[in-house]
PDB file of C-alpha atoms and ligand atoms in Angstrom:
ATOM      1  CA  MET A  11      -2.052   7.016  15.888  1.00 83.00           C
ATOM      2  CA  LYS A  12      -1.481  10.549  14.544  1.00 83.00           C
ATOM      3  CA  ASN A  13      -2.086   9.359  10.980  1.00 91.00           C
ATOM      4  CA  ASP A  14      -5.643   8.338  11.870  1.00 94.00           C
ATOM      5  CA  ILE A  15      -6.573  11.930  12.748  1.00 96.00           C
ATOM      6  CA  GLU A  16      -8.316  14.000  10.071  1.00 95.00           C
ATOM      7  CA  LYS A  17      -8.060  17.313  11.896  1.00 96.00           C
ATOM      8  CA  ILE A  18      -7.048  18.644  15.302  1.00 97.00           C
ATOM      9  CA  LEU A  19     -10.064  20.389  16.829  1.00 98.00           C
ATOM     10  CA  LEU A  20      -8.605  21.482  20.158  1.00 98.00           C
ATOM     11  CA  THR A  21      -4.909  21.738  20.835  1.00 98.00           C
ATOM     12  CA  LYS A  22      -3.220  20.659  24.030  1.00 98.00           C
ATOM     13  CA  GLU A  23      -2.729  24.338  24.993  1.00 98.00           C
ATOM     14  CA  GLU A  24      -6.374  25.291  24.340  1.00 98.00           C
ATOM     15  CA  ILE A  25      -7.546  22.395  26.494  1.00 98.00           C
ATOM     16  CA  GLN A  26      -5.109  23.172  29.317  1.00 98.00           C
ATOM     17  CA  ASP A  27      -6.141  26.859  29.434  1.00 98.00           C
ATOM     18  CA  LYS A  28      -9.820  25.968  29.590  1.00 98.00           C
ATOM     19  CA  VAL A  29      -9.345  23.260  32.220  1.00 98.00           C
ATOM     20  CA  LYS A  30      -7.472  25.751  34.409  1.00 98.00           C
ATOM     21  CA  MET A  31     -10.342  28.267  34.096  1.00 98.00           C
ATOM     22  CA  ILE A  32     -12.938  25.639  35.029  1.00 98.00           C
ATOM     23  CA  GLY A  33     -10.844  24.543  38.030  1.00 98.00           C
ATOM     24  CA  GLU A  34     -10.609  28.109  39.283  1.00 98.00           C
ATOM     25  CA  GLN A  35     -14.347  28.631  38.829  1.00 98.00           C
ATOM     26  CA  ILE A  36     -15.132  25.441  40.777  1.00 98.00           C
ATOM     27  CA  SER A  37     -12.775  26.568  43.572  1.00 98.00           C
ATOM     28  CA  GLN A  38     -14.728  29.821  43.854  1.00 98.00           C
ATOM     29  CA  ASP A  39     -18.191  28.305  43.596  1.00 98.00           C
ATOM     30  CA  TYR A  40     -17.552  25.573  46.175  1.00 98.00           C
ATOM     31  CA  LYS A  41     -15.593  27.731  48.613  1.00 97.00           C
ATOM     32  CA  ASP A  42     -16.170  26.433  52.200  1.00 95.00           C
ATOM     33  CA  LYS A  43     -17.535  23.144  50.846  1.00 98.00           C
ATOM     34  CA  THR A  44     -15.803  19.852  50.140  1.00 98.00           C
ATOM     35  CA  PRO A  45     -17.403  18.589  46.936  1.00 98.00           C
ATOM     36  CA  VAL A  46     -17.174  14.998  45.719  1.00 98.00           C
ATOM     37  CA  LEU A  47     -15.958  14.930  42.142  1.00 98.00           C
ATOM     38  CA  VAL A  48     -17.364  11.810  40.515  1.00 98.00           C
ATOM     39  CA  CYS A  49     -15.432  10.950  37.386  1.00 98.00           C
ATOM     40  CA  ILE A  50     -17.240   8.905  34.772  1.00 97.00           C
ATOM     41  CA  LEU A  51     -14.821   6.235  33.565  1.00 97.00           C
ATOM     42  CA  LYS A  52     -12.986   5.863  31.376  1.00 96.00           C
ATOM     43  CA  GLY A  53     -13.297   8.967  29.207  1.00 97.00           C
ATOM     44  CA  GLY A  54     -13.286  11.477  32.073  1.00 98.00           C
ATOM     45  CA  VAL A  55     -10.027  10.311  33.551  1.00 98.00           C
ATOM     46  CA  ILE A  56      -7.559  12.769  31.957  1.00 98.00           C
ATOM     47  CA  PHE A  57      -9.994  15.639  32.419  1.00 98.00           C
ATOM     48  CA  LEU A  58     -10.398  14.862  36.141  1.00 98.00           C
ATOM     49  CA  SER A  59      -6.682  14.487  36.761  1.00 98.00           C
ATOM     50  CA  ASP A  60      -5.837  17.784  35.028  1.00 98.00           C
ATOM     51  CA  LEU A  61      -8.842  19.603  36.503  1.00 98.00           C
ATOM     52  CA  MET A  62      -8.241  18.633  40.126  1.00 98.00           C
ATOM     53  CA  LYS A  63      -4.751  20.136  40.028  1.00 98.00           C
ATOM     54  CA  HIS A  64      -6.392  23.520  39.428  1.00 98.00           C
ATOM     55  CA  ILE A  65      -8.868  23.189  42.295  1.00 98.00           C
ATOM     56  CA  SER A  66      -7.559  24.937  45.398  1.00 98.00           C
ATOM     57  CA  ILE A  67     -10.232  23.866  47.916  1.00 98.00           C
ATOM     58  CA  PRO A  68     -10.583  20.461  49.640  1.00 98.00           C
ATOM     59  CA  ILE A  69     -12.239  17.849  47.437  1.00 98.00           C
ATOM     60  CA  ASN A  70     -12.940  14.125  47.423  1.00 98.00           C
ATOM     61  CA  ILE A  71     -12.814  12.105  44.228  1.00 98.00           C
ATOM     62  CA  ASP A  72     -14.606   8.949  43.231  1.00 98.00           C
ATOM     63  CA  PHE A  73     -15.235   6.946  40.085  1.00 98.00           C
ATOM     64  CA  MET A  74     -18.221   5.469  38.385  1.00 97.00           C
ATOM     65  CA  SER A  75     -18.380   3.310  35.314  1.00 96.00           C
ATOM     66  CA  VAL A  76     -21.456   3.143  33.141  1.00 92.00           C
ATOM     67  CA  SER A  77     -22.036   1.654  29.747  1.00 83.00           C
ATOM     68  CA  SER A  78     -24.049   3.319  27.060  1.00 69.00           C
ATOM     69  CA  TYR A  79     -21.736   2.617  24.178  1.00 55.00           C
ATOM     70  CA  GLY A  80     -20.232  -0.539  22.806  1.00 54.00           C
ATOM     71  CA  ASP A  81     -17.347  -0.161  20.425  1.00 53.00           C
ATOM     72  CA  SER A  82     -19.624   1.684  18.023  1.00 56.00           C
ATOM     73  CA  THR A  83     -19.891   5.418  17.477  1.00 57.00           C
ATOM     74  CA  LYS A  84     -23.630   5.679  18.194  1.00 61.00           C
ATOM     75  CA  SER A  85     -25.307   5.870  21.607  1.00 61.00           C
ATOM     76  CA  SER A  86     -27.299   2.759  22.445  1.00 60.00           C
ATOM     77  CA  GLY A  87     -29.531   4.790  24.776  1.00 61.00           C
ATOM     78  CA  VAL A  88     -29.195   2.026  27.333  1.00 67.00           C
ATOM     79  CA  VAL A  89     -27.305   3.023  30.470  1.00 81.00           C
ATOM     80  CA  LYS A  90     -26.049   0.433  32.934  1.00 86.00           C
ATOM     81  CA  ILE A  91     -23.935   0.998  36.063  1.00 91.00           C
ATOM     82  CA  LYS A  92     -20.871  -1.255  35.889  1.00 94.00           C
ATOM     83  CA  LYS A  93     -19.006   0.265  38.851  1.00 96.00           C
ATOM     84  CA  ASP A  94     -20.662   2.379  41.515  1.00 96.00           C
ATOM     85  CA  ILE A  95     -18.992   4.976  43.753  1.00 97.00           C
ATOM     86  CA  ASP A  96     -17.481   4.018  47.151  1.00 97.00           C
ATOM     87  CA  ILE A  97     -18.006   7.270  49.073  1.00 97.00           C
ATOM     88  CA  ASP A  98     -21.242   7.846  50.990  1.00 96.00           C
ATOM     89  CA  ILE A  99     -22.662  10.869  49.186  1.00 96.00           C
ATOM     90  CA  SER A 100     -25.584  11.601  51.552  1.00 96.00           C
ATOM     91  CA  ASN A 101     -25.707  15.366  52.122  1.00 97.00           C
ATOM     92  CA  ARG A 102     -22.638  15.865  49.963  1.00 98.00           C
ATOM     93  CA  HIS A 103     -22.155  18.212  47.025  1.00 98.00           C
ATOM     94  CA  VAL A 104     -21.627  16.019  43.996  1.00 98.00           C
ATOM     95  CA  LEU A 105     -19.948  17.256  40.841  1.00 98.00           C
ATOM     96  CA  ILE A 106     -20.100  14.826  37.939  1.00 98.00           C
ATOM     97  CA  ILE A 107     -17.034  14.922  35.665  1.00 98.00           C
ATOM     98  CA  GLU A 108     -17.746  13.675  32.153  1.00 97.00           C
ATOM     99  CA  ASP A 109     -15.734  13.745  28.942  1.00 97.00           C
ATOM    100  CA  ILE A 110     -18.485  14.539  26.453  1.00 96.00           C
ATOM    101  CA  VAL A 111     -22.244  14.993  26.281  1.00 95.00           C
ATOM    102  CA  ASP A 112     -23.610  13.501  23.076  1.00 92.00           C
ATOM    103  CA  SER A 113     -27.269  12.426  23.250  1.00 90.00           C
ATOM    104  CA  GLY A 114     -27.212  13.449  26.929  1.00 91.00           C
ATOM    105  CA  LEU A 115     -28.793  10.125  27.933  1.00 88.00           C
ATOM    106  CA  THR A 116     -25.839   9.022  30.056  1.00 88.00           C
ATOM    107  CA  LEU A 117     -25.640  12.228  32.076  1.00 90.00           C
ATOM    108  CA  LYS A 118     -29.403  12.414  32.446  1.00 89.00           C
ATOM    109  CA  TYR A 119     -29.426   8.948  33.942  1.00 89.00           C
ATOM    110  CA  ILE A 120     -26.483   9.615  36.280  1.00 92.00           C
ATOM    111  CA  ASN A 121     -27.932  12.962  37.311  1.00 92.00           C
ATOM    112  CA  ASN A 122     -31.245  11.322  38.288  1.00 90.00           C
ATOM    113  CA  TYR A 123     -29.411   8.530  40.050  1.00 92.00           C
ATOM    114  CA  PHE A 124     -27.552  10.966  42.312  1.00 94.00           C
ATOM    115  CA  THR A 125     -30.549  13.215  42.851  1.00 91.00           C
ATOM    116  CA  ASN A 126     -32.326  10.183  44.346  1.00 91.00           C
ATOM    117  CA  HIS A 127     -29.509   9.685  46.887  1.00 90.00           C
ATOM    118  CA  ASN A 128     -30.251  12.561  49.320  1.00 92.00           C
ATOM    119  CA  VAL A 129     -27.339  14.629  48.120  1.00 97.00           C
ATOM    120  CA  ALA A 130     -26.903  18.310  49.027  1.00 98.00           C
ATOM    121  CA  SER A 131     -26.519  19.165  45.333  1.00 97.00           C
ATOM    122  CA  VAL A 132     -25.623  17.660  41.968  1.00 97.00           C
ATOM    123  CA  LYS A 133     -23.907  19.623  39.231  1.00 97.00           C
ATOM    124  CA  LEU A 134     -22.504  18.574  35.883  1.00 97.00           C
ATOM    125  CA  CYS A 135     -19.099  19.345  34.458  1.00 98.00           C
ATOM    126  CA  ALA A 136     -18.285  18.207  30.919  1.00 98.00           C
ATOM    127  CA  LEU A 137     -15.258  18.979  28.805  1.00 98.00           C
ATOM    128  CA  LEU A 138     -17.165  18.744  25.526  1.00 98.00           C
ATOM    129  CA  ASP A 139     -20.757  19.097  24.398  1.00 97.00           C
ATOM    130  CA  LYS A 140     -22.398  18.203  21.083  1.00 95.00           C
ATOM    131  CA  PRO A 141     -25.536  20.376  21.296  1.00 91.00           C
ATOM    132  CA  GLU A 142     -26.881  19.148  17.935  1.00 90.00           C
ATOM    133  CA  ALA A 143     -26.985  15.571  19.214  1.00 87.00           C
ATOM    134  CA  HIS A 144     -28.989  16.147  22.421  1.00 86.00           C
ATOM    135  CA  LYS A 145     -31.976  13.885  22.898  1.00 84.00           C
ATOM    136  CA  SER A 146     -32.813  15.091  26.365  1.00 79.00           C
ATOM    137  CA  ASP A 147     -32.873  18.417  28.243  1.00 82.00           C
ATOM    138  CA  LEU A 148     -29.766  18.904  30.295  1.00 86.00           C
ATOM    139  CA  ASP A 149     -28.064  21.824  31.970  1.00 91.00           C
ATOM    140  CA  ILE A 150     -24.285  21.580  31.964  1.00 96.00           C
ATOM    141  CA  ASP A 151     -23.023  23.731  34.836  1.00 98.00           C
ATOM    142  CA  TYR A 152     -19.377  23.733  33.766  1.00 98.00           C
ATOM    143  CA  LEU A 153     -18.566  23.239  30.103  1.00 98.00           C
ATOM    144  CA  GLY A 154     -15.260  23.315  28.269  1.00 98.00           C
ATOM    145  CA  PHE A 155     -16.149  23.483  24.577  1.00 98.00           C
ATOM    146  CA  GLU A 156     -19.000  22.888  22.161  1.00 97.00           C
ATOM    147  CA  VAL A 157     -18.181  20.685  19.189  1.00 96.00           C
ATOM    148  CA  GLY A 158     -20.096  19.736  16.046  1.00 95.00           C
ATOM    149  CA  ASN A 159     -21.856  16.442  15.521  1.00 92.00           C
ATOM    150  CA  GLU A 160     -18.667  14.593  14.643  1.00 91.00           C
ATOM    151  CA  PHE A 161     -16.885  11.724  16.313  1.00 92.00           C
ATOM    152  CA  VAL A 162     -13.889  13.006  18.256  1.00 96.00           C
ATOM    153  CA  VAL A 163     -11.040  11.222  20.032  1.00 97.00           C
ATOM    154  CA  GLY A 164      -8.141  12.061  22.325  1.00 98.00           C
ATOM    155  CA  TYR A 165      -7.714  13.511  25.822  1.00 98.00           C
ATOM    156  CA  GLY A 166      -9.564  10.548  27.328  1.00 98.00           C
ATOM    157  CA  LEU A 167     -12.014   9.987  24.481  1.00 98.00           C
ATOM    158  CA  ASP A 168     -11.695   6.727  22.613  1.00 96.00           C
ATOM    159  CA  TYR A 169     -12.690   4.877  19.553  1.00 95.00           C
ATOM    160  CA  ALA A 170     -12.769   1.131  20.283  1.00 94.00           C
ATOM    161  CA  GLN A 171     -10.645   1.828  23.408  1.00 95.00           C
ATOM    162  CA  GLU A 172      -7.852   3.518  21.462  1.00 96.00           C
ATOM    163  CA  TYR A 173      -6.660   7.128  21.091  1.00 97.00           C
ATOM    164  CA  ARG A 174      -7.386   8.075  24.731  1.00 98.00           C
ATOM    165  CA  ASN A 175      -3.740   9.009  25.259  1.00 98.00           C
ATOM    166  CA  LEU A 176      -3.602  11.721  22.583  1.00 97.00           C
ATOM    167  CA  PRO A 177      -2.914  15.033  24.388  1.00 97.00           C
ATOM    168  CA  TYR A 178      -5.248  16.916  21.987  1.00 98.00           C
ATOM    169  CA  ILE A 179      -8.763  16.351  20.642  1.00 98.00           C
ATOM    170  CA  GLY A 180      -9.206  15.489  17.004  1.00 97.00           C
ATOM    171  CA  ILE A 181     -11.646  14.167  14.446  1.00 96.00           C
ATOM    172  CA  LEU A 182     -10.983  10.616  13.413  1.00 92.00           C
ATOM    173  CA  LYS A 183     -10.697   9.845   9.719  1.00 92.00           C
ATOM    174  CA  LYS A 184     -13.956   8.340   8.479  1.00 87.00           C
ATOM    175  CA  GLU A 185     -12.269   5.286   6.978  1.00 90.00           C
ATOM    176  CA  ILE A 186     -11.113   4.237  10.447  1.00 88.00           C
ATOM    177  CA  TYR A 187     -14.585   3.541  11.783  1.00 78.00           C
ATOM    178  CA  LYS A 188     -16.525   2.740   8.610  1.00 67.00           C
TER     179      LYS A 188
HETATM  180  P1  IMP B 209     -24.492  10.098  25.492  1.00 83.22           P
HETATM  181  O1  IMP B 209     -25.224   9.236  26.455  1.00 83.22           O
HETATM  182  O2  IMP B 209     -25.005   9.909  24.084  1.00 83.22           O
HETATM  183  O3  IMP B 209     -24.468  11.561  25.881  1.00 83.22           O
HETATM  184  O4  IMP B 209     -23.040   9.529  25.410  1.00 83.22           O
HETATM  185  C1  IMP B 209     -22.026  10.000  26.159  1.00 83.22           C
HETATM  186  C2  IMP B 209     -20.849   9.062  26.131  1.00 83.22           C
HETATM  187  O5  IMP B 209     -20.613   8.529  24.838  1.00 83.22           O
HETATM  188  C3  IMP B 209     -19.613   9.834  26.474  1.00 83.22           C
HETATM  189  O6  IMP B 209     -19.357   9.766  27.859  1.00 83.22           O
HETATM  190  C4  IMP B 209     -18.544   9.156  25.651  1.00 83.22           C
HETATM  191  O7  IMP B 209     -17.985   8.095  26.391  1.00 83.22           O
HETATM  192  C5  IMP B 209     -19.257   8.602  24.470  1.00 83.22           C
HETATM  193  N1  IMP B 209     -19.129   9.497  23.285  1.00 83.22           N
HETATM  194  C6  IMP B 209     -20.056  10.310  22.749  1.00 83.22           C
HETATM  195  N2  IMP B 209     -19.594  10.989  21.696  1.00 83.22           N
HETATM  196  C7  IMP B 209     -18.295  10.609  21.556  1.00 83.22           C
HETATM  197  C8  IMP B 209     -17.236  10.990  20.641  1.00 83.22           C
HETATM  198  O8  IMP B 209     -17.375  11.821  19.735  1.00 83.22           O
HETATM  199  N3  IMP B 209     -16.048  10.364  20.837  1.00 83.22           N
HETATM  200  C9  IMP B 209     -15.817   9.454  21.827  1.00 83.22           C
HETATM  201  N4  IMP B 209     -16.771   9.091  22.698  1.00 83.22           N
HETATM  202  C10 IMP B 209     -18.003   9.654  22.562  1.00 83.22           C
HETATM  203 MG1   MG B 210     -17.966   8.555  28.795  1.00 83.22          MG
END
Protein backbone atom coordinates (compact mmCIF):
# COMPACT_ATOMS: atom_id res chain seq x y z
CA MET A 1 0.00 0.00 0.00
CA LYS A 2 2.80 2.40 1.01
CA ASN A 3 4.61 1.76 -2.28
CA ASP A 4 1.67 3.18 -4.23
CA ILE A 5 2.07 6.59 -2.58
CA GLU A 6 4.03 9.24 -4.49
CA LYS A 7 4.23 11.73 -1.63
CA ILE A 8 2.81 12.21 1.85
CA LEU A 9 0.86 15.48 1.88
CA LEU A 10 -0.38 15.50 5.47
CA THR A 11 1.15 13.43 8.22
CA LYS A 12 -0.79 11.61 10.88
CA GLU A 13 0.32 14.21 13.47
CA GLU A 14 -0.68 17.20 11.30
CA ILE A 15 -4.12 15.69 10.77
CA GLN A 16 -4.61 14.85 14.45
CA ASP A 17 -3.65 18.39 15.57
CA LYS A 18 -6.06 19.97 13.11
CA VAL A 19 -8.92 17.60 13.95
CA LYS A 20 -8.50 18.44 17.64
CA MET A 21 -8.68 22.19 16.86
CA ILE A 22 -11.85 21.75 14.78
CA GLY A 23 -13.45 19.65 17.55
CA GLU A 24 -12.73 22.33 20.12
CA GLN A 25 -14.11 25.04 17.84
CA ILE A 26 -17.32 23.06 17.27
CA SER A 27 -17.68 22.55 21.04
CA GLN A 28 -17.52 26.31 21.53
CA ASP A 29 -19.77 27.26 18.64
CA TYR A 30 -22.52 24.77 19.53
CA LYS A 31 -22.38 25.30 23.29
CA ASP A 32 -25.88 24.71 24.79
CA LYS A 33 -27.00 22.94 21.60
CA THR A 34 -26.99 19.27 20.68
CA PRO A 35 -25.99 19.20 17.01
CA VAL A 36 -26.51 16.22 14.72
CA LEU A 37 -23.26 15.34 13.01
CA VAL A 38 -24.12 13.72 9.69
CA CYS A 39 -21.17 11.79 8.34
CA ILE A 40 -21.05 11.25 4.60
CA LEU A 41 -20.04 7.63 4.02
CA LYS A 42 -17.63 6.16 3.46
CA GLY A 43 -14.86 8.75 3.21
CA GLY A 44 -15.90 10.77 6.26
CA VAL A 45 -15.80 7.87 8.66
CA ILE A 46 -12.28 8.25 10.14
CA PHE A 47 -12.66 12.02 10.29
CA LEU A 48 -15.96 11.73 12.21
CA SER A 49 -14.65 9.15 14.65
CA ASP A 50 -11.51 11.18 15.46
CA LEU A 51 -13.39 14.50 15.49
CA MET A 52 -16.17 13.44 17.85
CA LYS A 53 -13.64 12.46 20.51
CA HIS A 54 -12.60 16.12 20.65
CA ILE A 55 -16.15 17.45 20.98
CA SER A 56 -17.02 18.08 24.62
CA ILE A 57 -20.73 18.94 24.26
CA PRO A 58 -23.64 16.51 23.69
CA ILE A 59 -23.99 15.44 20.06
CA ASN A 60 -25.94 12.95 17.98
CA ILE A 61 -24.37 11.22 15.00
CA ASP A 62 -25.92 9.82 11.86
CA PHE A 63 -24.78 8.58 8.48
CA MET A 64 -25.70 9.23 4.92
CA SER A 65 -24.44 7.57 1.79
CA VAL A 66 -24.50 9.29 -1.56
CA SER A 67 -22.93 8.42 -4.85
CA SER A 68 -21.28 10.91 -7.10
CA TYR A 69 -18.25 8.88 -7.99
CA GLY A 70 -17.80 5.44 -9.44
CA ASP A 71 -14.38 3.91 -9.17
CA SER A 72 -13.00 6.71 -11.30
CA THR A 73 -11.13 9.80 -10.16
CA LYS A 74 -13.50 12.33 -11.77
CA SER A 75 -16.81 13.59 -10.37
CA SER A 76 -19.80 12.39 -12.37
CA GLY A 77 -21.81 15.41 -11.21
CA VAL A 78 -24.71 13.08 -10.53
CA VAL A 79 -25.62 12.76 -6.86
CA LYS A 80 -27.90 10.00 -5.62
CA ILE A 81 -28.87 9.20 -2.01
CA LYS A 82 -28.11 5.53 -1.33
CA LYS A 83 -28.68 5.63 2.44
CA ASP A 84 -30.61 8.37 4.20
CA ILE A 85 -30.28 9.42 7.85
CA ASP A 86 -32.42 7.80 10.60
CA ILE A 87 -32.72 10.72 13.04
CA ASP A 88 -35.58 13.21 12.68
CA ILE A 89 -33.69 16.43 11.98
CA SER A 90 -36.64 18.86 12.17
CA ASN A 91 -35.52 21.91 14.17
CA ARG A 92 -32.11 20.36 14.75
CA HIS A 93 -28.69 21.85 14.10
CA VAL A 94 -27.11 19.74 11.40
CA LEU A 95 -23.38 19.61 10.81
CA ILE A 96 -22.35 17.73 7.69
CA ILE A 97 -19.03 15.87 8.01
CA GLU A 98 -17.34 15.26 4.67
CA ASP A 99 -13.89 14.01 3.72
CA ILE A 100 -13.14 16.28 0.78
CA VAL A 101 -14.77 18.96 -1.35
CA ASP A 102 -13.75 18.57 -4.98
CA SER A 103 -16.24 19.99 -7.50
CA GLY A 104 -18.49 20.83 -4.53
CA LEU A 105 -21.48 19.21 -6.27
CA THR A 106 -21.99 16.56 -3.59
CA LEU A 107 -22.00 19.00 -0.68
CA LYS A 108 -24.16 21.48 -2.57
CA TYR A 109 -26.76 18.80 -3.13
CA ILE A 110 -26.67 17.55 0.48
CA ASN A 111 -26.75 21.10 1.81
CA ASN A 112 -29.90 21.87 -0.21
CA TYR A 113 -31.44 18.58 0.81
CA PHE A 114 -31.11 19.39 4.51
CA THR A 115 -32.10 23.02 4.11
CA ASN A 116 -35.43 21.77 2.72
CA HIS A 117 -36.06 19.69 5.87
CA ASN A 118 -37.01 22.45 8.35
CA VAL A 119 -33.72 22.26 10.18
CA ALA A 120 -32.59 24.90 12.69
CA SER A 121 -29.30 25.26 10.82
CA VAL A 122 -26.99 23.45 8.41
CA LYS A 123 -23.23 23.88 8.45
CA LEU A 124 -20.47 22.12 6.56
CA CYS A 125 -17.32 20.60 7.95
CA ALA A 126 -14.77 19.13 5.54
CA LEU A 127 -11.30 17.82 6.25
CA LEU A 128 -9.97 18.75 2.81
CA ASP A 129 -10.85 21.23 0.10
CA LYS A 130 -9.64 21.47 -3.50
CA PRO A 131 -10.49 25.12 -4.24
CA GLU A 132 -9.23 24.92 -7.84
CA ALA A 133 -11.76 22.20 -8.64
CA HIS A 134 -14.93 23.96 -7.41
CA LYS A 135 -17.80 24.03 -9.86
CA SER A 136 -20.29 25.57 -7.48
CA ASP A 137 -20.28 28.26 -4.76
CA LEU A 138 -19.98 26.76 -1.33
CA ASP A 139 -19.08 28.04 2.10
CA ILE A 140 -17.22 25.51 4.22
CA ASP A 141 -17.76 26.48 7.85
CA TYR A 142 -15.08 24.20 9.28
CA LEU A 143 -12.16 23.24 7.08
CA GLY A 144 -9.05 21.22 7.82
CA PHE A 145 -6.71 21.83 4.89
CA GLU A 146 -6.66 23.07 1.32
CA VAL A 147 -4.98 20.78 -1.18
CA GLY A 148 -4.06 21.15 -4.85
CA ASN A 149 -5.99 19.64 -7.71
CA GLU A 150 -4.48 16.20 -7.25
CA PHE A 151 -6.01 12.88 -6.36
CA VAL A 152 -5.34 12.07 -2.71
CA VAL A 153 -5.94 8.94 -0.63
CA GLY A 154 -5.77 7.86 3.00
CA TYR A 155 -7.51 8.80 6.25
CA GLY A 156 -10.85 7.65 4.85
CA LEU A 157 -10.26 8.66 1.24
CA ASP A 158 -10.11 5.87 -1.29
CA TYR A 159 -9.16 4.97 -4.76
CA ALA A 160 -11.34 2.09 -5.99
CA GLN A 161 -12.25 1.38 -2.32
CA GLU A 162 -8.63 0.95 -1.23
CA TYR A 163 -6.20 3.04 0.84
CA ARG A 164 -8.86 4.31 3.28
CA ASN A 165 -6.95 2.80 6.20
CA LEU A 166 -3.74 4.79 5.69
CA PRO A 167 -3.30 7.00 8.79
CA TYR A 168 -1.94 9.88 6.64
CA ILE A 169 -3.01 11.58 3.41
CA GLY A 170 -0.92 11.10 0.32
CA ILE A 171 -0.86 11.52 -3.43
CA LEU A 172 -1.27 8.30 -5.32
CA LYS A 173 1.28 7.44 -7.98
CA LYS A 174 -0.15 8.25 -11.41
CA GLU A 175 0.54 4.78 -12.79
CA ILE A 176 -1.88 3.31 -10.24
CA TYR A 177 -4.97 4.93 -11.70
CA LYS A 178 -3.97 5.44 -15.34
P1 LIG B 1 -17.45 16.48 -5.39
O1 LIG B 1 -18.91 16.28 -5.56
O2 LIG B 1 -16.76 16.62 -6.72
O3 LIG B 1 -17.10 17.63 -4.46
O4 LIG B 1 -16.88 15.14 -4.84
C1 LIG B 1 -16.70 14.90 -3.53
C2 LIG B 1 -16.47 13.43 -3.28
O5 LIG B 1 -15.62 12.84 -4.24
C3 LIG B 1 -15.75 13.28 -1.97
O6 LIG B 1 -16.67 13.10 -0.92
C4 LIG B 1 -14.88 12.07 -2.20
O7 LIG B 1 -15.59 10.91 -1.84
C5 LIG B 1 -14.61 12.05 -3.66
N1 LIG B 1 -13.29 12.65 -3.98
C6 LIG B 1 -13.03 13.85 -4.53
N2 LIG B 1 -11.72 14.08 -4.66
C7 LIG B 1 -11.10 12.98 -4.16
C8 LIG B 1 -9.71 12.60 -3.98
O8 LIG B 1 -8.76 13.32 -4.30
N3 LIG B 1 -9.50 11.38 -3.43
C9 LIG B 1 -10.51 10.54 -3.03
N4 LIG B 1 -11.80 10.86 -3.17
C10 LIG B 1 -12.10 12.07 -3.74
MG1 LIG C 1 -17.16 11.30 -0.01
